[in-house]
């Protein structure tokens, strides 16, 4: 069965084959086998598909192919695929990306990455789906936590220090707000007292 066949009866009749085909696509896409990755991009990506990550934005199969090739060139090991979730329109892939430069194989970092693949019909009502958007999401926190020494400092020093700073700033803002509120209240009391004195002075003047 073709993975981008959007016929509901086909999905219901052969769901195991469907999931197996999706898994096959994902594993070949993130493998370091150039031929497998090239076949997936050419067969299952739209010509103008977009690729977005925290540091890269590009479009077109050729450009996406080059981006993935550069990442492979930099790294010695392919990512580990942890889980794949697909609902027929959107595929969410949870992977562990491994940063292991070929020139420095002793340096190795692993951090979580979430990949979102959005499928789109090749033509209106055609029922044929291909990948239109490829998004990769990772955070600086995830990378920092993958470095043992940095992770310790990040968790026990930097976070604690920032927490104390924000707490102190919050206390200062609270104090300033309370002081401003008190000054406004006192100003109103003084103004009200001034008005009462003015009324009393006028009343006494009239009585005379």
mmCIF file of C-alpha atoms in Angstrom, residues 27-188:
data_model
loop_
_atom_site.group_PDB
_atom_site.id
_atom_site.type_symbol
_atom_site.label_atom_id
_atom_site.label_comp_id
_atom_site.label_asym_id
_atom_site.label_seq_id
_atom_site.Cartn_x
_atom_site.Cartn_y
_atom_site.Cartn_z
ATOM 1 C CA UNK A 27 14.158 5.276 9.354
ATOM 2 C CA UNK A 28 15.432 5.804 5.807
ATOM 3 C CA UNK A 29 15.009 9.575 6.067
ATOM 4 C CA UNK A 30 17.231 9.817 9.149
ATOM 5 C CA UNK A 31 19.687 7.131 8.133
ATOM 6 C CA UNK A 32 23.174 8.008 6.933
ATOM 7 C CA UNK A 33 22.620 5.994 3.750
ATOM 8 C CA UNK A 34 22.676 8.610 0.994
ATOM 9 C CA UNK A 35 20.725 6.466 -1.477
ATOM 10 C CA UNK A 36 17.914 5.661 0.970
ATOM 11 C CA UNK A 37 17.606 9.293 2.083
ATOM 12 C CA UNK A 38 17.622 10.504 -1.540
ATOM 13 C CA UNK A 39 14.833 8.068 -2.468
ATOM 14 C CA UNK A 40 12.660 9.203 0.453
ATOM 15 C CA UNK A 41 13.102 12.872 -0.397
ATOM 16 C CA UNK A 42 12.316 12.359 -4.073
ATOM 17 C CA UNK A 43 9.366 9.991 -3.545
ATOM 18 C CA UNK A 44 7.656 11.371 -0.446
ATOM 19 C CA UNK A 45 8.433 15.118 -0.396
ATOM 20 C CA UNK A 46 6.647 17.774 -2.430
ATOM 21 C CA UNK A 47 8.977 19.665 -4.818
ATOM 22 C CA UNK A 48 8.636 22.890 -2.812
ATOM 23 C CA UNK A 49 8.582 21.278 0.630
ATOM 24 C CA UNK A 50 9.967 23.465 3.413
ATOM 25 C CA UNK A 51 12.524 22.586 6.089
ATOM 26 C CA UNK A 52 12.611 24.554 9.344
ATOM 27 C CA UNK A 53 14.761 24.182 12.436
ATOM 28 C CA UNK A 54 15.906 26.621 15.159
ATOM 29 C CA UNK A 55 18.907 27.596 13.015
ATOM 30 C CA UNK A 56 17.917 26.726 9.431
ATOM 31 C CA UNK A 57 15.066 27.604 7.074
ATOM 32 C CA UNK A 58 15.037 26.430 3.463
ATOM 33 C CA UNK A 59 12.740 24.933 0.830
ATOM 34 C CA UNK A 60 12.931 22.561 -2.104
ATOM 35 C CA UNK A 61 14.023 18.922 -2.184
ATOM 36 C CA UNK A 62 17.524 19.781 -3.384
ATOM 37 C CA UNK A 63 18.177 22.249 -0.546
ATOM 38 C CA UNK A 64 16.743 19.910 2.090
ATOM 39 C CA UNK A 65 18.958 17.140 0.729
ATOM 40 C CA UNK A 66 22.023 19.365 1.120
ATOM 41 C CA UNK A 67 21.118 20.350 4.688
ATOM 42 C CA UNK A 68 20.772 16.709 5.740
ATOM 43 C CA UNK A 69 23.995 15.867 3.912
ATOM 44 C CA UNK A 70 25.916 18.570 5.795
ATOM 45 C CA UNK A 71 24.619 17.231 9.114
ATOM 46 C CA UNK A 72 25.737 13.722 8.111
ATOM 47 C CA UNK A 73 29.161 15.037 7.107
ATOM 48 C CA UNK A 74 29.610 16.658 10.499
ATOM 49 C CA UNK A 75 28.496 13.644 12.503
ATOM 50 C CA UNK A 76 29.752 10.105 12.769
ATOM 51 C CA UNK A 77 26.540 8.492 14.072
ATOM 52 C CA UNK A 78 22.919 8.762 12.874
ATOM 53 C CA UNK A 79 20.183 9.771 15.327
ATOM 54 C CA UNK A 80 18.201 7.230 17.334
ATOM 55 C CA UNK A 81 14.474 7.088 16.565
ATOM 56 C CA UNK A 82 12.613 6.801 19.870
ATOM 57 C CA UNK A 83 8.969 6.999 18.821
ATOM 58 C CA UNK A 84 6.760 7.701 15.799
ATOM 59 C CA UNK A 85 3.182 9.025 15.978
ATOM 60 C CA UNK A 86 1.115 9.413 12.806
ATOM 61 C CA UNK A 87 -2.562 10.338 12.453
ATOM 62 C CA UNK A 88 -2.837 10.258 8.668
ATOM 63 C CA UNK A 89 -2.009 13.946 8.214
ATOM 64 C CA UNK A 90 0.768 14.787 10.659
ATOM 65 C CA UNK A 91 3.695 12.634 11.708
ATOM 66 C CA UNK A 92 5.528 13.444 14.943
ATOM 67 C CA UNK A 93 8.888 11.775 15.392
ATOM 68 C CA UNK A 94 10.834 11.782 18.650
ATOM 69 C CA UNK A 95 14.537 11.233 18.085
ATOM 70 C CA UNK A 96 17.764 11.501 20.032
ATOM 71 C CA UNK A 97 20.205 13.459 17.928
ATOM 72 C CA UNK A 98 23.852 12.578 18.373
ATOM 73 C CA UNK A 99 26.454 15.272 17.912
ATOM 74 C CA UNK A 100 29.665 13.378 17.271
ATOM 75 C CA UNK A 101 32.069 15.262 14.957
ATOM 76 C CA UNK A 102 34.052 12.998 12.655
ATOM 77 C CA UNK A 103 37.206 14.991 13.360
ATOM 78 C CA UNK A 104 36.718 14.649 17.132
ATOM 79 C CA UNK A 105 35.037 11.251 17.652
ATOM 80 C CA UNK A 106 35.773 11.351 21.382
ATOM 81 C CA UNK A 107 33.428 14.346 21.739
ATOM 82 C CA UNK A 108 29.846 13.132 21.852
ATOM 83 C CA UNK A 109 26.609 14.842 22.831
ATOM 84 C CA UNK A 110 23.056 13.515 22.722
ATOM 85 C CA UNK A 111 19.975 15.721 22.911
ATOM 86 C CA UNK A 112 16.242 15.247 22.212
ATOM 87 C CA UNK A 113 14.712 16.503 18.979
ATOM 88 C CA UNK A 114 11.057 16.538 17.965
ATOM 89 C CA UNK A 115 10.391 16.341 14.231
ATOM 90 C CA UNK A 116 6.998 17.280 12.778
ATOM 91 C CA UNK A 117 6.190 16.215 9.237
ATOM 92 C CA UNK A 118 3.065 17.759 7.723
ATOM 93 C CA UNK A 119 1.528 15.913 4.782
ATOM 94 C CA UNK A 120 -0.443 17.594 2.016
ATOM 95 C CA UNK A 121 -2.420 16.354 -0.981
ATOM 96 C CA UNK A 122 -0.480 16.548 -4.229
ATOM 97 C CA UNK A 123 -3.692 17.722 -5.926
ATOM 98 C CA UNK A 124 -7.130 18.675 -4.652
ATOM 99 C CA UNK A 125 -9.153 15.556 -3.774
ATOM 100 C CA UNK A 126 -6.428 13.300 -5.179
ATOM 101 C CA UNK A 127 -6.013 11.383 -1.916
ATOM 102 C CA UNK A 128 -2.259 11.296 -2.518
ATOM 103 C CA UNK A 129 -0.255 12.750 0.333
ATOM 104 C CA UNK A 130 3.337 13.894 0.382
ATOM 105 C CA UNK A 131 5.404 15.788 2.952
ATOM 106 C CA UNK A 132 4.934 19.546 2.623
ATOM 107 C CA UNK A 133 6.639 20.744 5.818
ATOM 108 C CA UNK A 134 9.547 19.286 7.771
ATOM 109 C CA UNK A 135 10.081 20.976 11.146
ATOM 110 C CA UNK A 136 12.722 20.092 13.722
ATOM 111 C CA UNK A 137 12.433 21.389 17.268
ATOM 112 C CA UNK A 138 15.156 21.335 19.880
ATOM 113 C CA UNK A 139 16.079 23.654 22.741
ATOM 114 C CA UNK A 140 19.238 25.141 24.184
ATOM 115 C CA UNK A 141 18.234 23.534 27.476
ATOM 116 C CA UNK A 142 18.285 20.116 25.837
ATOM 117 C CA UNK A 143 21.792 20.705 24.508
ATOM 118 C CA UNK A 144 23.068 22.106 27.819
ATOM 119 C CA UNK A 145 21.722 19.094 29.707
ATOM 120 C CA UNK A 146 23.615 16.776 27.362
ATOM 121 C CA UNK A 147 26.959 18.191 28.591
ATOM 122 C CA UNK A 148 27.652 16.717 32.084
ATOM 123 C CA UNK A 149 29.622 19.616 33.607
ATOM 124 C CA UNK A 150 27.483 22.304 31.982
ATOM 125 C CA UNK A 151 24.333 20.411 32.962
ATOM 126 C CA UNK A 152 25.371 20.448 36.653
ATOM 127 C CA UNK A 153 26.126 24.162 36.581
ATOM 128 C CA UNK A 154 22.949 24.876 34.630
ATOM 129 C CA UNK A 155 20.732 22.980 37.097
ATOM 130 C CA UNK A 156 22.416 23.843 40.396
ATOM 131 C CA UNK A 157 24.044 27.227 39.814
ATOM 132 C CA UNK A 158 22.621 29.147 36.860
ATOM 133 C CA UNK A 159 18.968 28.227 37.457
ATOM 134 C CA UNK A 160 19.249 28.861 41.198
ATOM 135 C CA UNK A 161 21.001 32.176 40.628
ATOM 136 C CA UNK A 162 18.430 33.315 38.067
ATOM 137 C CA UNK A 163 15.667 32.216 40.434
ATOM 138 C CA UNK A 164 17.122 34.318 43.250
ATOM 139 C CA UNK A 165 17.612 37.304 40.937
ATOM 140 C CA UNK A 166 14.030 37.122 39.656
ATOM 141 C CA UNK A 167 12.755 36.691 43.207
ATOM 142 C CA UNK A 168 14.702 39.789 44.314
ATOM 143 C CA UNK A 169 13.460 41.756 41.300
ATOM 144 C CA UNK A 170 9.922 40.619 42.009
ATOM 145 C CA UNK A 171 10.252 41.719 45.648
ATOM 146 C CA UNK A 172 11.590 45.094 44.536
ATOM 147 C CA UNK A 173 8.704 45.533 42.082
ATOM 148 C CA UNK A 174 6.222 44.538 44.796
ATOM 149 C CA UNK A 175 7.781 47.013 47.245
ATOM 150 C CA UNK A 176 7.778 49.776 44.628
ATOM 151 C CA UNK A 177 4.132 49.042 43.796
ATOM 152 C CA UNK A 178 3.148 49.055 47.456
ATOM 153 C CA UNK A 179 5.075 52.307 48.031
ATOM 154 C CA UNK A 180 3.446 53.959 45.017
ATOM 155 C CA UNK A 181 0.027 52.814 46.205
ATOM 156 C CA UNK A 182 0.721 54.181 49.691
ATOM 157 C CA UNK A 183 1.902 57.527 48.281
ATOM 158 C CA UNK A 184 -1.231 57.813 46.136
ATOM 159 C CA UNK A 185 -3.387 56.996 49.151
ATOM 160 C CA UNK A 186 -1.606 59.562 51.318
ATOM 161 C CA UNK A 187 -1.883 62.133 48.537
ATOM 162 C CA UNK A 188 -5.638 61.575 48.406
#
